[in-house]
Each structure stands twice: as structure tokens, then as C-alpha cells.
Short mmCIF file of C-alpha atoms in Angstrom, two decimals:
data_model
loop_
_atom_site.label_atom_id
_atom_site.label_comp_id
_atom_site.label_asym_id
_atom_site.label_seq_id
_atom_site.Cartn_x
_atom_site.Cartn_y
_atom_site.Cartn_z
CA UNK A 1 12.55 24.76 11.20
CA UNK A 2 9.52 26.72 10.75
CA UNK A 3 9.67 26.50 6.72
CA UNK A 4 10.34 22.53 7.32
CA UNK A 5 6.85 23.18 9.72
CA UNK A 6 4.89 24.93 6.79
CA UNK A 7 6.40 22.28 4.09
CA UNK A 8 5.10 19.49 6.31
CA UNK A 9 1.82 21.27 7.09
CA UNK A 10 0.85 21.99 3.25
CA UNK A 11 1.90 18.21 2.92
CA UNK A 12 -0.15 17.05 4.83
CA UNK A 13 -3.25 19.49 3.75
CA UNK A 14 -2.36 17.89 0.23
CA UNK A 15 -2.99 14.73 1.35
CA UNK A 16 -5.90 15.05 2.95
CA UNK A 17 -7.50 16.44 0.37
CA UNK A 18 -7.17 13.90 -1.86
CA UNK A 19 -10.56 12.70 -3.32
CA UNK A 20 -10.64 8.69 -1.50
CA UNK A 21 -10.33 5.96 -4.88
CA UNK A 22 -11.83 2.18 -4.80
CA UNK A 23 -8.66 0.50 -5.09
CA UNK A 24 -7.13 3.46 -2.16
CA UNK A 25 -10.14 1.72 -0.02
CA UNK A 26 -9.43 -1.59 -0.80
CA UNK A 27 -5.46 -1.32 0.62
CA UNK A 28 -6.70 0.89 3.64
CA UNK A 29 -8.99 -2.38 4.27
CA UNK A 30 -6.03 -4.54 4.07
CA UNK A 31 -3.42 -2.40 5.90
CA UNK A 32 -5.81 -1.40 9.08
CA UNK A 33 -8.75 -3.19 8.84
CA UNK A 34 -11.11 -0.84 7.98
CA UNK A 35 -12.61 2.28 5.44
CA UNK A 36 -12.01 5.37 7.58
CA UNK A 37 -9.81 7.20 5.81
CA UNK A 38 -6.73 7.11 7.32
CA UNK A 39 -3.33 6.68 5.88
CA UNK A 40 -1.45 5.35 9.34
CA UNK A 41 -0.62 2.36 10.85
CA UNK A 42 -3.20 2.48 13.38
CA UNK A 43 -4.96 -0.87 12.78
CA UNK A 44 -8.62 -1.29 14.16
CA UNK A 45 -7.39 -4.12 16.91
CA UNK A 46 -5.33 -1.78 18.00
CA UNK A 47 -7.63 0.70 18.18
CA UNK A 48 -9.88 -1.52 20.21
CA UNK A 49 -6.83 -2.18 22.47
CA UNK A 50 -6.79 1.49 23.41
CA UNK A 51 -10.36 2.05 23.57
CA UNK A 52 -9.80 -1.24 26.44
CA UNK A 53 -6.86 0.51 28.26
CA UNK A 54 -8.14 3.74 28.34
CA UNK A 55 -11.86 2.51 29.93
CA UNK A 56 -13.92 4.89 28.55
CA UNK A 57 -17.44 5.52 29.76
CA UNK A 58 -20.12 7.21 28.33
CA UNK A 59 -19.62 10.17 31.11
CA UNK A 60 -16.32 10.90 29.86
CA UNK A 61 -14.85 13.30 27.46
CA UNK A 62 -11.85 12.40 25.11
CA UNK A 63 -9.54 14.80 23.58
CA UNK A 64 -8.01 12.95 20.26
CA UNK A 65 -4.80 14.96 19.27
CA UNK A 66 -3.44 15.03 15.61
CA UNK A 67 -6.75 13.50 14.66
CA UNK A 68 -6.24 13.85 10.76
CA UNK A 69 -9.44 12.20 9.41
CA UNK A 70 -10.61 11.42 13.01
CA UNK A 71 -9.45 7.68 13.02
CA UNK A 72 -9.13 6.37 15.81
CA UNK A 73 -10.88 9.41 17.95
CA UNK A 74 -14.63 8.88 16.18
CA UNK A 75 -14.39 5.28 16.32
CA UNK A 76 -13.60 5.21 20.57
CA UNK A 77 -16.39 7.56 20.53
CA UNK A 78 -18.70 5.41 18.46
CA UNK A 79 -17.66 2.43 20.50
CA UNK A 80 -17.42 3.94 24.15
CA UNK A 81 -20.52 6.67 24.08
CA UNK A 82 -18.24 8.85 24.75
CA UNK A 83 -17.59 13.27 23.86
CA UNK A 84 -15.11 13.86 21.81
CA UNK A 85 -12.96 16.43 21.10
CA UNK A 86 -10.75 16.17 17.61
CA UNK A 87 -7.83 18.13 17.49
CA UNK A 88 -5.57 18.48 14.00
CA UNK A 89 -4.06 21.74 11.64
CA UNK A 90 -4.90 20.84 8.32
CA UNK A 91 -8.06 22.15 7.68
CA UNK A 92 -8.82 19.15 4.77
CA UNK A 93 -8.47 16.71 7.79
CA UNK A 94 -10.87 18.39 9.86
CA UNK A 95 -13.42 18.70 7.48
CA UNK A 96 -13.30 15.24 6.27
CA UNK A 97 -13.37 14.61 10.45
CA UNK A 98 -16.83 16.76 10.23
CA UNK A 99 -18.07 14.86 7.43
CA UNK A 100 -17.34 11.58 8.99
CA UNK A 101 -18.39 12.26 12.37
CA UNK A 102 -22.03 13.39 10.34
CA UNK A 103 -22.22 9.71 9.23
CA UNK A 104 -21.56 8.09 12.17
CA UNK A 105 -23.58 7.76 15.50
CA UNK A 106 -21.12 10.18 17.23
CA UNK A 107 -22.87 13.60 14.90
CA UNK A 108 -24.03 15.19 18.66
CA UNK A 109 -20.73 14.19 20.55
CA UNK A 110 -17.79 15.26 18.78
CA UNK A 111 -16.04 18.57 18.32
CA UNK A 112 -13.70 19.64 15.75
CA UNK A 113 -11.31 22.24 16.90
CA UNK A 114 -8.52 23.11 14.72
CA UNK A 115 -5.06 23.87 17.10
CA UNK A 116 -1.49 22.63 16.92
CA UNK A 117 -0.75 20.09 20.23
CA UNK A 118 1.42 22.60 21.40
CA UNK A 119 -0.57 25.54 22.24
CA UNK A 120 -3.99 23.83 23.43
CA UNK A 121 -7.27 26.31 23.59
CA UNK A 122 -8.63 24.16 26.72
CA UNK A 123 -8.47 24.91 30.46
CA UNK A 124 -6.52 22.05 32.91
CA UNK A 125 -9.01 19.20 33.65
CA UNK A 126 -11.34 19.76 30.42
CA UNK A 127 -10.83 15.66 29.50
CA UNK A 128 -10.61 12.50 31.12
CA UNK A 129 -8.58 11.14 28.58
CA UNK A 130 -6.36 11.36 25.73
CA UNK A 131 -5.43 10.31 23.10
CA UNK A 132 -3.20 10.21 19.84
CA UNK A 133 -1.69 8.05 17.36
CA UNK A 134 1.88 8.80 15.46
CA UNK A 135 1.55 12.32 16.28
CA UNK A 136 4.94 14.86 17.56
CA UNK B 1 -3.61 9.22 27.97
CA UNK B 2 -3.01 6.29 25.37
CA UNK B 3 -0.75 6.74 22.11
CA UNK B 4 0.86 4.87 19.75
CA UNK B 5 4.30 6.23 18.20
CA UNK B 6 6.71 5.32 15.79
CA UNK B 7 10.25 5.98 17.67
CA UNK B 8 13.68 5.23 17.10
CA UNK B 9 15.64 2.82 19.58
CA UNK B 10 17.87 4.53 21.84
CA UNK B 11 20.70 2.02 21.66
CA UNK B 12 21.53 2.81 18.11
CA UNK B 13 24.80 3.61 16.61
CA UNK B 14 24.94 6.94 15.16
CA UNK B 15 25.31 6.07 12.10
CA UNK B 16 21.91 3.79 12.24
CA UNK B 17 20.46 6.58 14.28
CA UNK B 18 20.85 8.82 11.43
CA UNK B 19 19.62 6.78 9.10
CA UNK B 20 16.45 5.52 11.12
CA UNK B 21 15.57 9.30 11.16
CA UNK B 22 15.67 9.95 7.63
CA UNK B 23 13.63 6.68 6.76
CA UNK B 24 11.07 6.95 9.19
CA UNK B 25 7.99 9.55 8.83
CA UNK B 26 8.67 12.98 9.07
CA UNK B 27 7.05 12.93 12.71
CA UNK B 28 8.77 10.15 14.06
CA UNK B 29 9.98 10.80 17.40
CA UNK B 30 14.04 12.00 17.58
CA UNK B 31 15.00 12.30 21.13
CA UNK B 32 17.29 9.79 22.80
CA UNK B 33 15.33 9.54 25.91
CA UNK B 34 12.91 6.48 26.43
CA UNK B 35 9.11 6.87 26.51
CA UNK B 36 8.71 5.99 29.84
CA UNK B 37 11.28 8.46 30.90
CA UNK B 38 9.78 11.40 29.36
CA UNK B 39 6.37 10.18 30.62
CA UNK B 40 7.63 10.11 34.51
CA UNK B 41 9.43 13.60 33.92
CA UNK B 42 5.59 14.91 33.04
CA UNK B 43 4.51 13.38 36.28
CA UNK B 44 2.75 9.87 34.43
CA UNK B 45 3.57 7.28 37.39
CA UNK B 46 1.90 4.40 35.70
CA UNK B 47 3.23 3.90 32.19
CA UNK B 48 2.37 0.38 30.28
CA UNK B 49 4.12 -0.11 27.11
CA UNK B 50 2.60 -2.67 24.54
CA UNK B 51 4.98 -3.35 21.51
CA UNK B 52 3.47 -3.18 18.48
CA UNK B 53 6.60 -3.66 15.64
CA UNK B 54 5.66 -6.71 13.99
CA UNK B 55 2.01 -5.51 13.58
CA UNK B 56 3.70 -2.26 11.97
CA UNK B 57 5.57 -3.99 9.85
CA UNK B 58 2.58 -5.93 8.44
CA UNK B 59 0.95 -2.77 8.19
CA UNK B 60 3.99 -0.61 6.40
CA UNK B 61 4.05 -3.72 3.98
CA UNK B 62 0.33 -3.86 3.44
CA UNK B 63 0.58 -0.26 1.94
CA UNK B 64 3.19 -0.65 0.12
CA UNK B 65 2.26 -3.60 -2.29
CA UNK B 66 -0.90 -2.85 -1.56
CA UNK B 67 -0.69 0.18 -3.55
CA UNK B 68 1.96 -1.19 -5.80
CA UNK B 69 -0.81 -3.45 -6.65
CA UNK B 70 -2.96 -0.82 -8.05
CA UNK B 71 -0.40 1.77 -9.11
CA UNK B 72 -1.98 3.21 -12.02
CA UNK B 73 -5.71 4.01 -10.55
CA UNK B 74 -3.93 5.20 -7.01
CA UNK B 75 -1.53 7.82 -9.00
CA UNK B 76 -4.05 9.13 -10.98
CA UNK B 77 -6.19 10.26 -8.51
CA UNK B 78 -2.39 11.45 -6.27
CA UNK B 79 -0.63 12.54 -9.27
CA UNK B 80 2.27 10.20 -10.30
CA UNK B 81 5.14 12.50 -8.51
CA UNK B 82 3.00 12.24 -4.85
CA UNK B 83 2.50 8.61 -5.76
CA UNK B 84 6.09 7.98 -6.36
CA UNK B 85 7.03 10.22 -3.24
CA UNK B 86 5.08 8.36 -1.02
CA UNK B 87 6.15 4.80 -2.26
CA UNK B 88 10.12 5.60 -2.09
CA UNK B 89 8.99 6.87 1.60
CA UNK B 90 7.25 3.68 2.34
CA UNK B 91 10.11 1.21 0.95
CA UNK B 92 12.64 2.87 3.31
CA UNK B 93 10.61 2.72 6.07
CA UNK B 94 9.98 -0.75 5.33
CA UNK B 95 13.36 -1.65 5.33
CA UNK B 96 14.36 -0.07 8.55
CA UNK B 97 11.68 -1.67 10.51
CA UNK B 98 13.20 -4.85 8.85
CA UNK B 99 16.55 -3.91 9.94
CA UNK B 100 15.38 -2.88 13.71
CA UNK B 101 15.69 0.75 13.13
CA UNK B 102 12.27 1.84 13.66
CA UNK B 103 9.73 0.29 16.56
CA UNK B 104 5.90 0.99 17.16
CA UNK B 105 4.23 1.16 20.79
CA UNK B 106 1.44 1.55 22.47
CA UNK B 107 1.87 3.57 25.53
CA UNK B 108 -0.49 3.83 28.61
CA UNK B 109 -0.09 6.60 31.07
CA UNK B 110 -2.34 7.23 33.90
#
């Protein structure tokens, strides 16, 4: 289990690290709508769905788990005014999460912090909401 | 809290159950207990589930051909063997959302 864990995790920091091509943004367009740098399924109306359910206010502070490139967490930040806190292990996902949070109007409100979902470095009652998307 | 999840259907026969684990992602959720179970064991007494399976199959199918589509600049920049990985993952997770196998929801929880 915890060589299938380290597989998986150097996977993943492969893949993230892959430099972004024209014709790679082009089918991200198609698939989800939009350039952010993701690789999901995590389209941006459904991203605007959550960002509906979950009522976020400019007061409140998110906590976006699995974040990978920080799709959808930056965007319900961008949208709502909202903190947020981005959550992932691969360290290539959380600096392309930095790097996109720089360009975007959310540069003062959002917080890379680099943990697994399972051991959380936050006290009880830190967030108002969360959030996450195809993440175990 | 809001997610979205790829899970397997809990009504499966073993044999599908099996097979919807090895075609979906390497993440996608195993236990046979519902959402909305789980949820109400963590204390969640509000749960809303919105179904999302034919959008992920439009969006599974997007990246496939998508990338099919432009094969040659996409591998060089992945490296063919990464490329090729990712598109044999892709095809059989395309064909068990096709087959039922695999389903996509949004959850609510308050």
C-alpha cells in the first residue's frame, strides 16, 4: 500500500510538471471549458454549480483539498471574494497553484499549504467551507 | 463541504465491481457504502446529491479524442510511453462509464 502511495504520488508530481502545450490547451478548453490547467473532469459549470451550493461570501474562508493546479479552489475564490486555503502533496501542483493564484485577482487571498487530506495542519472551525473534486 | 467524485455503484456484480475498479482512476472511490451513508456516519444531516455521469462522460470523451486529435505535439511534450499510458487509461474509463460502471456526483453536505 504505501509503495502503491509513493508510485501514485511521483505520478502525479510527473504530471504536474509537465510544461502546458497549445494543442494540451486547446482539449482542456474543450473537455472543461476553460485554460486552468487541470487534467479532471471538473467542468467550469460545474464549478459554478458548487461555488452556488456552497454560498460563499466574501467573509468566508475555503479550504480546497487535493487542489492539484488549484482548479476549482482559485476560481470560487476569484468568483466569491473569498480566502482560500489550497491543500495538495505534489509539490509541482502547488507551485503551479502559486503561480496561478499570482495571475489572478485572488494573489492576497489564497494559501498554499502542502499536507495529505488525512493528517490536516488546521485547528477545528478554521473554514466555513470545503471543498474538493475527485480526490480520496 | 461540496465535492464531486468518481465512485463505483454499489449494486454491482463482483465481477463488474472488479472491473469498474481497475478502469476507473487510481483514486476512485472503492467502498461499498453509499455517499450519503458515509456522510450521515460523519454527522452531515443535509446531504444533496446532483448526478453528474453524462456530463463525465462528455468530458472523459473530450480528452480522449481530444488528444487523439493532436497525438504527436501532446506526446512530445509527455513522452510517448506517458502519452500512451494515459490514453489506454482514458479508453477504459470511457468504456465503463458507457457500460454503467463508473458514475460522477456532486455532493452537498451541510
Amino acid at each position: 500500500m504505501a509503495q502503491r502511495r509513493r508510485d501514485q504520488a511521483a505520478r502525479f508530481n510527473e504530471r504536474y510538471g509537465q510544461r502546458t502545450t497549445e494543442a494540451g490547451s486547446i482539449v482542456e478548453r474543450e473537455a472543461i471549458g476553460a485554460n486552468v490547467g487541470a487534467n479532471g473532469y471538473t467542468t467550469v459549470k460545474q464549478a459554478d454549480l458548487l461555488a452556488d451550493r456552497l454560498a460563499l461570501t466574501a467573509d468566508a474562508t475555503l479550504l480546497d483539498l487535493g487542489c492539484g493546479r488549484g482548479w476549482p479552489g482559485l476560481y470560487l475564490a476569484a468568483k466569491s471574494g473569498c480566502r482560500v486555503v489550497l491543500t495538495d502533496i505534489p509539490e509541482a501542483a502547488l507551485r503551479a497553484a502559486l503561480d496561478a493564484a499570482a495571475g489572478k485577482s485572488v494573489s492576497g487571498r489564497a494559501h498554499i499549504v502542502q499536507a495529505s487530506a488525512t493528517q490536516l495542519p488546521f485547528r477545528p472551525r478554521t473554514f466555513d467551507a470545503i471543498c474538493h473534486s475527485d480526490v480520496l | 463541504m461540496g465535492f464531486l467524485t468518481i465512485y463505483v455503484p454499489d449494486d454491482l456484480s463482483e465481477r463488474d465491481y472488479r472491473r469498474a475498479l481497475r478502469a476507473g482512476p487510481s483514486t476512485v472511490s472503492s467502498r461499498r457504502r453509499a455517499h450519503d451513508e458515509m456522510l450521515a456516519s460523519a454527522g452531515f444531516t443535509s446531504v444533496e446529491e446532483v448526478p453528474l455521469t453524462d456530463e463525465f462522460l462528455r468530458t472523459t470523451r473530450a480528452w480522449y479524442y481530444g488528444r487523439e486529435r493532436y497525438a504527436t505535439e501532446i506526446a512530445a511534450a509527455e513522452g510517448d510511453a506517458g502519452f500512451q499510458e494515459r490514453q489506454a487509461d482514458s479508453l477504459a474509463q470511457l468504456e465503463a462509464i458507457e457500460a454503467g460502471l463508473l458514475r460522477r456526483s456532486l455532493f452537498i453536505a451541510h
